[in-house]
């Protein structure tokens, strides 16, 4: 079937985090999409509601098979049932992994910029946050491997939290970059947790490499975290997976999960996960084509109307990281100016020091909304070019 991503669905007054307004502000911030979810997922949830009993839920063989097939056929990541655990979300799993691999006071390394909870959760859980800035070369972020190794040694880092594909910069780290990172972590016995929640949103021309496909010989120190929620725009359902290929490590993670009983899937997450992985390909292919066209549109709009904005074209996902430093001097003022023009973007400074005067634009919305949001952005910033 052909999905209509142009349909504008009013999300105000639904409890939506993204559309929290009472006025006509346009939301181009939080990372969910303004598209209706795939029909097979909605049908499966409807069937559950029709069935009428919403009891405790256990993962079934069919669910494991759907996860194993999805990751095998798409990424050549061949999992076994015993490699898979469930969790309410990838962020809760990041915290869980800190408890598995580190003690209070240990150093945890993350890149800058990075999805905010990578920093806040490390600090809130009493670990020492160590940042390694990504290097921007010709409009693309790169891992600064020399800096990463130096920081690992200097701070005796125990855990590296990787974001692949990267939020907010949109990089899909290449196999050789990941292998180089792995070699450093191996050398210094640093565990790697790879947040791969944006994996399925990899755009045409780029190849996603699951970290676990590289980890042979180091599997006792590698975990990946992923979910169907970002891929299929069902983030409100909550539910995710933890993958590890070392028996003792999986056992340890399982034991850690027992401490607060956080290992069950809710019924709707179970239902959505299975139907997404069994029947979601068609919706996803169409959504990605629509997103790619929205990225083109945004790049062209900014080139034409705000030419001093530097755009980092994403290799995955629908988040565009833009440098607004030609149009602003103060982070909060930049955000406020846009809010006053009734368009909300994610403020770059929330993603670390490297986010200074940057903004993140979420383009996963109907084209008419996106154009109106960009037009408001132009109206807000168009006259404030710095000398
Ligand atoms: C890199 C990354 N990890 C995790 C999450 C959130 O995951 P969850 O809702 O499963 O906690 C997001 C949401 O935007 C994200 O971008």
PDB file of N, CA and C in Angstrom, residues 155-222:
ATOM      1  N   UNK A 155      42.127   9.337  32.254  1.00  0.00           N
ATOM      2  CA  UNK A 155      41.054   9.229  33.263  1.00  0.00           C
ATOM      3  C   UNK A 155      40.771   7.783  33.676  1.00  0.00           C
ATOM      4  N   UNK A 156      41.547   6.847  33.182  1.00  0.00           N
ATOM      5  CA  UNK A 156      41.313   5.432  33.462  1.00  0.00           C
ATOM      6  C   UNK A 156      39.855   5.056  33.150  1.00  0.00           C
ATOM      7  N   UNK A 157      39.449   5.385  31.931  1.00  0.00           N
ATOM      8  CA  UNK A 157      38.047   5.183  31.513  1.00  0.00           C
ATOM      9  C   UNK A 157      37.707   3.698  31.527  1.00  0.00           C
ATOM     10  N   UNK A 158      36.486   3.403  32.021  1.00  0.00           N
ATOM     11  CA  UNK A 158      36.037   2.003  32.092  1.00  0.00           C
ATOM     12  C   UNK A 158      35.017   1.663  31.012  1.00  0.00           C
ATOM     13  N   UNK A 159      34.309   2.709  30.540  1.00  0.00           N
ATOM     14  CA  UNK A 159      33.194   2.452  29.621  1.00  0.00           C
ATOM     15  C   UNK A 159      33.101   3.566  28.590  1.00  0.00           C
ATOM     16  N   UNK A 160      32.901   3.156  27.337  1.00  0.00           N
ATOM     17  CA  UNK A 160      32.699   4.120  26.252  1.00  0.00           C
ATOM     18  C   UNK A 160      31.263   3.968  25.771  1.00  0.00           C
ATOM     19  N   UNK A 161      30.494   5.043  25.807  1.00  0.00           N
ATOM     20  CA  UNK A 161      29.124   5.001  25.303  1.00  0.00           C
ATOM     21  C   UNK A 161      29.121   5.576  23.897  1.00  0.00           C
ATOM     22  N   UNK A 162      28.937   4.720  22.938  1.00  0.00           N
ATOM     23  CA  UNK A 162      28.977   5.122  21.531  1.00  0.00           C
ATOM     24  C   UNK A 162      27.551   5.346  21.032  1.00  0.00           C
ATOM     25  N   UNK A 163      27.387   6.302  20.150  1.00  0.00           N
ATOM     26  CA  UNK A 163      26.090   6.531  19.528  1.00  0.00           C
ATOM     27  C   UNK A 163      26.241   6.322  18.022  1.00  0.00           C
ATOM     28  N   UNK A 164      25.676   5.251  17.505  1.00  0.00           N
ATOM     29  CA  UNK A 164      25.823   4.886  16.093  1.00  0.00           C
ATOM     30  C   UNK A 164      24.513   4.350  15.543  1.00  0.00           C
ATOM     31  N   UNK A 165      23.911   5.039  14.582  1.00  0.00           N
ATOM     32  CA  UNK A 165      24.223   6.348  14.020  1.00  0.00           C
ATOM     33  C   UNK A 165      24.194   7.453  15.082  1.00  0.00           C
ATOM     34  N   UNK A 166      24.967   8.480  14.794  1.00  0.00           N
ATOM     35  CA  UNK A 166      25.185   9.520  15.786  1.00  0.00           C
ATOM     36  C   UNK A 166      24.048  10.548  15.816  1.00  0.00           C
ATOM     37  N   UNK A 167      23.584  10.803  17.021  1.00  0.00           N
ATOM     38  CA  UNK A 167      22.646  11.888  17.260  1.00  0.00           C
ATOM     39  C   UNK A 167      23.400  12.908  18.112  1.00  0.00           C
ATOM     40  N   UNK A 168      23.546  14.148  17.683  1.00  0.00           N
ATOM     41  CA  UNK A 168      22.796  14.867  16.646  1.00  0.00           C
ATOM     42  C   UNK A 168      23.469  14.992  15.286  1.00  0.00           C
ATOM     43  N   UNK A 169      24.660  14.478  15.073  1.00  0.00           N
ATOM     44  CA  UNK A 169      25.394  14.798  13.834  1.00  0.00           C
ATOM     45  C   UNK A 169      25.013  13.949  12.633  1.00  0.00           C
ATOM     46  N   UNK A 170      24.279  12.841  12.871  1.00  0.00           N
ATOM     47  CA  UNK A 170      23.783  12.036  11.762  1.00  0.00           C
ATOM     48  C   UNK A 170      24.816  11.139  11.099  1.00  0.00           C
ATOM     49  N   UNK A 171      25.995  10.997  11.689  1.00  0.00           N
ATOM     50  CA  UNK A 171      26.990  10.105  11.069  1.00  0.00           C
ATOM     51  C   UNK A 171      26.611   8.643  11.289  1.00  0.00           C
ATOM     52  N   UNK A 172      26.833   7.843  10.246  1.00  0.00           N
ATOM     53  CA  UNK A 172      26.784   6.383  10.388  1.00  0.00           C
ATOM     54  C   UNK A 172      28.249   5.976  10.383  1.00  0.00           C
ATOM     55  N   UNK A 173      28.763   5.601  11.528  1.00  0.00           N
ATOM     56  CA  UNK A 173      30.207   5.326  11.621  1.00  0.00           C
ATOM     57  C   UNK A 173      30.567   4.170  10.711  1.00  0.00           C
ATOM     58  N   UNK A 174      31.655   4.322   9.989  1.00  0.00           N
ATOM     59  CA  UNK A 174      32.042   3.306   9.019  1.00  0.00           C
ATOM     60  C   UNK A 174      32.808   2.182   9.707  1.00  0.00           C
ATOM     61  N   UNK A 175      32.816   1.043   9.034  1.00  0.00           N
ATOM     62  CA  UNK A 175      33.454  -0.145   9.606  1.00  0.00           C
ATOM     63  C   UNK A 175      34.881   0.143  10.069  1.00  0.00           C
ATOM     64  N   UNK A 176      35.671   0.847   9.237  1.00  0.00           N
ATOM     65  CA  UNK A 176      37.079   1.060   9.626  1.00  0.00           C
ATOM     66  C   UNK A 176      37.204   2.003  10.831  1.00  0.00           C
ATOM     67  N   UNK A 177      36.278   2.962  10.933  1.00  0.00           N
ATOM     68  CA  UNK A 177      36.292   3.844  12.110  1.00  0.00           C
ATOM     69  C   UNK A 177      35.976   3.038  13.372  1.00  0.00           C
ATOM     70  N   UNK A 178      34.989   2.154  13.252  1.00  0.00           N
ATOM     71  CA  UNK A 178      34.589   1.347  14.416  1.00  0.00           C
ATOM     72  C   UNK A 178      35.687   0.361  14.795  1.00  0.00           C
ATOM     73  N   UNK A 179      36.351  -0.181  13.786  1.00  0.00           N
ATOM     74  CA  UNK A 179      37.438  -1.131  14.075  1.00  0.00           C
ATOM     75  C   UNK A 179      38.593  -0.426  14.793  1.00  0.00           C
ATOM     76  N   UNK A 180      38.856   0.804  14.376  1.00  0.00           N
ATOM     77  CA  UNK A 180      39.943   1.555  15.029  1.00  0.00           C
ATOM     78  C   UNK A 180      39.567   1.859  16.487  1.00  0.00           C
ATOM     79  N   UNK A 181      38.295   2.208  16.678  1.00  0.00           N
ATOM     80  CA  UNK A 181      37.823   2.476  18.040  1.00  0.00           C
ATOM     81  C   UNK A 181      37.895   1.215  18.904  1.00  0.00           C
ATOM     82  N   UNK A 182      37.467   0.111  18.318  1.00  0.00           N
ATOM     83  CA  UNK A 182      37.496  -1.166  19.027  1.00  0.00           C
ATOM     84  C   UNK A 182      38.935  -1.518  19.447  1.00  0.00           C
ATOM     85  N   UNK A 183      39.878  -1.290  18.538  1.00  0.00           N
ATOM     86  CA  UNK A 183      41.281  -1.634  18.842  1.00  0.00           C
ATOM     87  C   UNK A 183      41.767  -0.845  20.061  1.00  0.00           C
ATOM     88  N   UNK A 184      41.384   0.425  20.123  1.00  0.00           N
ATOM     89  CA  UNK A 184      41.806   1.251  21.269  1.00  0.00           C
ATOM     90  C   UNK A 184      41.152   0.739  22.557  1.00  0.00           C
ATOM     91  N   UNK A 185      39.859   0.462  22.477  1.00  0.00           N
ATOM     92  CA  UNK A 185      39.143   0.021  23.684  1.00  0.00           C
ATOM     93  C   UNK A 185      39.679  -1.329  24.170  1.00  0.00           C
ATOM     94  N   UNK A 186      39.980  -2.193  23.215  1.00  0.00           N
ATOM     95  CA  UNK A 186      40.549  -3.497  23.565  1.00  0.00           C
ATOM     96  C   UNK A 186      41.880  -3.317  24.285  1.00  0.00           C
ATOM     97  N   UNK A 187      42.708  -2.476  23.701  1.00  0.00           N
ATOM     98  CA  UNK A 187      44.055  -2.260  24.252  1.00  0.00           C
ATOM     99  C   UNK A 187      43.993  -1.818  25.719  1.00  0.00           C
ATOM    100  N   UNK A 188      42.970  -1.017  26.043  1.00  0.00           N
ATOM    101  CA  UNK A 188      42.890  -0.461  27.403  1.00  0.00           C
ATOM    102  C   UNK A 188      41.756  -1.097  28.225  1.00  0.00           C
ATOM    103  N   UNK A 189      41.212  -2.191  27.711  1.00  0.00           N
ATOM    104  CA  UNK A 189      40.164  -2.922  28.426  1.00  0.00           C
ATOM    105  C   UNK A 189      38.953  -2.046  28.790  1.00  0.00           C
ATOM    106  N   UNK A 190      38.516  -1.263  27.820  1.00  0.00           N
ATOM    107  CA  UNK A 190      37.342  -0.392  28.019  1.00  0.00           C
ATOM    108  C   UNK A 190      36.127  -1.083  27.401  1.00  0.00           C
ATOM    109  N   UNK A 191      35.041  -1.171  28.172  1.00  0.00           N
ATOM    110  CA  UNK A 191      33.806  -1.763  27.628  1.00  0.00           C
ATOM    111  C   UNK A 191      33.139  -0.774  26.668  1.00  0.00           C
ATOM    112  N   UNK A 192      32.426  -1.331  25.693  1.00  0.00           N
ATOM    113  CA  UNK A 192      31.736  -0.474  24.712  1.00  0.00           C
ATOM    114  C   UNK A 192      30.252  -0.801  24.723  1.00  0.00           C
ATOM    115  N   UNK A 193      29.457   0.238  24.911  1.00  0.00           N
ATOM    116  CA  UNK A 193      28.012   0.093  24.762  1.00  0.00           C
ATOM    117  C   UNK A 193      27.603   0.958  23.581  1.00  0.00           C
ATOM    118  N   UNK A 194      27.026   0.320  22.579  1.00  0.00           N
ATOM    119  CA  UNK A 194      26.699   1.026  21.350  1.00  0.00           C
ATOM    120  C   UNK A 194      25.186   1.233  21.265  1.00  0.00           C
ATOM    121  N   UNK A 195      24.772   2.478  21.319  1.00  0.00           N
ATOM    122  CA  UNK A 195      23.359   2.830  21.175  1.00  0.00           C
ATOM    123  C   UNK A 195      23.060   2.904  19.680  1.00  0.00           C
ATOM    124  N   UNK A 196      22.284   1.940  19.198  1.00  0.00           N
ATOM    125  CA  UNK A 196      22.051   1.825  17.755  1.00  0.00           C
ATOM    126  C   UNK A 196      20.582   2.070  17.414  1.00  0.00           C
ATOM    127  N   UNK A 197      19.935   2.890  18.216  1.00  0.00           N
ATOM    128  CA  UNK A 197      18.482   3.083  18.055  1.00  0.00           C
ATOM    129  C   UNK A 197      18.116   3.695  16.702  1.00  0.00           C
ATOM    130  N   UNK A 198      19.058   4.436  16.079  1.00  0.00           N
ATOM    131  CA  UNK A 198      18.749   5.050  14.769  1.00  0.00           C
ATOM    132  C   UNK A 198      19.161   4.153  13.599  1.00  0.00           C
ATOM    133  N   UNK A 199      19.554   2.901  13.879  1.00  0.00           N
ATOM    134  CA  UNK A 199      20.121   2.024  12.845  1.00  0.00           C
ATOM    135  C   UNK A 199      19.244   1.886  11.593  1.00  0.00           C
ATOM    136  N   UNK A 200      17.943   1.692  11.805  1.00  0.00           N
ATOM    137  CA  UNK A 200      17.065   1.394  10.669  1.00  0.00           C
ATOM    138  C   UNK A 200      16.735   2.634   9.845  1.00  0.00           C
ATOM    139  N   UNK A 201      17.140   3.779  10.348  1.00  0.00           N
ATOM    140  CA  UNK A 201      16.871   5.030   9.624  1.00  0.00           C
ATOM    141  C   UNK A 201      18.076   5.449   8.794  1.00  0.00           C
ATOM    142  N   UNK A 202      19.008   4.519   8.585  1.00  0.00           N
ATOM    143  CA  UNK A 202      20.164   4.799   7.727  1.00  0.00           C
ATOM    144  C   UNK A 202      19.666   5.121   6.318  1.00  0.00           C
ATOM    145  N   UNK A 203      20.199   6.211   5.753  1.00  0.00           N
ATOM    146  CA  UNK A 203      19.682   6.715   4.473  1.00  0.00           C
ATOM    147  C   UNK A 203      20.462   6.132   3.296  1.00  0.00           C
ATOM    148  N   UNK A 204      19.868   6.215   2.131  1.00  0.00           N
ATOM    149  CA  UNK A 204      20.449   5.638   0.913  1.00  0.00           C
ATOM    150  C   UNK A 204      21.898   6.094   0.733  1.00  0.00           C
ATOM    151  N   UNK A 205      22.749   5.143   0.406  1.00  0.00           N
ATOM    152  CA  UNK A 205      24.155   5.492   0.158  1.00  0.00           C
ATOM    153  C   UNK A 205      25.054   5.252   1.359  1.00  0.00           C
ATOM    154  N   UNK A 206      24.473   4.869   2.489  1.00  0.00           N
ATOM    155  CA  UNK A 206      25.275   4.641   3.703  1.00  0.00           C
ATOM    156  C   UNK A 206      24.997   3.241   4.240  1.00  0.00           C
ATOM    157  N   UNK A 207      25.989   2.707   4.946  1.00  0.00           N
ATOM    158  CA  UNK A 207      25.864   1.335   5.447  1.00  0.00           C
ATOM    159  C   UNK A 207      26.067   1.324   6.949  1.00  0.00           C
ATOM    160  N   UNK A 208      25.074   0.797   7.640  1.00  0.00           N
ATOM    161  CA  UNK A 208      25.167   0.695   9.091  1.00  0.00           C
ATOM    162  C   UNK A 208      25.883  -0.603   9.484  1.00  0.00           C
ATOM    163  N   UNK A 209      26.845  -0.490  10.367  1.00  0.00           N
ATOM    164  CA  UNK A 209      27.581  -1.665  10.857  1.00  0.00           C
ATOM    165  C   UNK A 209      27.277  -1.866  12.348  1.00  0.00           C
ATOM    166  N   UNK A 210      26.537  -2.911  12.708  1.00  0.00           N
ATOM    167  CA  UNK A 210      26.305  -3.164  14.135  1.00  0.00           C
ATOM    168  C   UNK A 210      27.641  -3.461  14.829  1.00  0.00           C
ATOM    169  N   UNK A 211      27.843  -2.885  15.981  1.00  0.00           N
ATOM    170  CA  UNK A 211      29.137  -3.066  16.652  1.00  0.00           C
ATOM    171  C   UNK A 211      29.414  -4.541  16.953  1.00  0.00           C
ATOM    172  N   UNK A 212      28.330  -5.268  17.243  1.00  0.00           N
ATOM    173  CA  UNK A 212      28.522  -6.676  17.612  1.00  0.00           C
ATOM    174  C   UNK A 212      29.072  -7.525  16.470  1.00  0.00           C
ATOM    175  N   UNK A 213      28.914  -7.047  15.214  1.00  0.00           N
ATOM    176  CA  UNK A 213      29.460  -7.831  14.097  1.00  0.00           C
ATOM    177  C   UNK A 213      30.985  -7.728  14.045  1.00  0.00           C
ATOM    178  N   UNK A 214      31.559  -6.799  14.820  1.00  0.00           N
ATOM    179  CA  UNK A 214      33.020  -6.621  14.815  1.00  0.00           C
ATOM    180  C   UNK A 214      33.678  -7.186  16.069  1.00  0.00           C
ATOM    181  N   UNK A 215      32.850  -7.602  17.025  1.00  0.00           N
ATOM    182  CA  UNK A 215      33.360  -7.752  18.390  1.00  0.00           C
ATOM    183  C   UNK A 215      33.973  -9.112  18.720  1.00  0.00           C
ATOM    184  N   UNK A 216      34.120  -9.986  17.730  1.00  0.00           N
ATOM    185  CA  UNK A 216      34.613 -11.336  18.020  1.00  0.00           C
ATOM    186  C   UNK A 216      35.921 -11.272  18.822  1.00  0.00           C
ATOM    187  N   UNK A 217      35.982 -12.035  19.889  1.00  0.00           N
ATOM    188  CA  UNK A 217      37.166 -12.013  20.745  1.00  0.00           C
ATOM    189  C   UNK A 217      37.058 -10.963  21.853  1.00  0.00           C
ATOM    190  N   UNK A 218      36.081 -10.054  21.734  1.00  0.00           N
ATOM    191  CA  UNK A 218      35.922  -9.015  22.754  1.00  0.00           C
ATOM    192  C   UNK A 218      34.451  -8.940  23.203  1.00  0.00           C
ATOM    193  N   UNK A 219      33.740 -10.036  22.940  1.00  0.00           N
ATOM    194  CA  UNK A 219      32.292 -10.002  23.167  1.00  0.00           C
ATOM    195  C   UNK A 219      31.917  -9.844  24.637  1.00  0.00           C
ATOM    196  N   UNK A 220      32.820 -10.190  25.531  1.00  0.00           N
ATOM    197  CA  UNK A 220      32.518 -10.046  26.966  1.00  0.00           C
ATOM    198  C   UNK A 220      32.458  -8.569  27.379  1.00  0.00           C
ATOM    199  N   UNK A 221      32.865  -7.674  26.468  1.00  0.00           N
ATOM    200  CA  UNK A 221      32.906  -6.246  26.810  1.00  0.00           C
ATOM    201  C   UNK A 221      32.123  -5.378  25.837  1.00  0.00           C
ATOM    202  N   UNK A 222      31.204  -5.987  25.060  1.00  0.00           N
ATOM    203  CA  UNK A 222      30.440  -5.209  24.064  1.00  0.00           C
ATOM    204  C   UNK A 222      28.942  -5.505  24.198  1.00  0.00           C
TER     205      UNK A 222
END
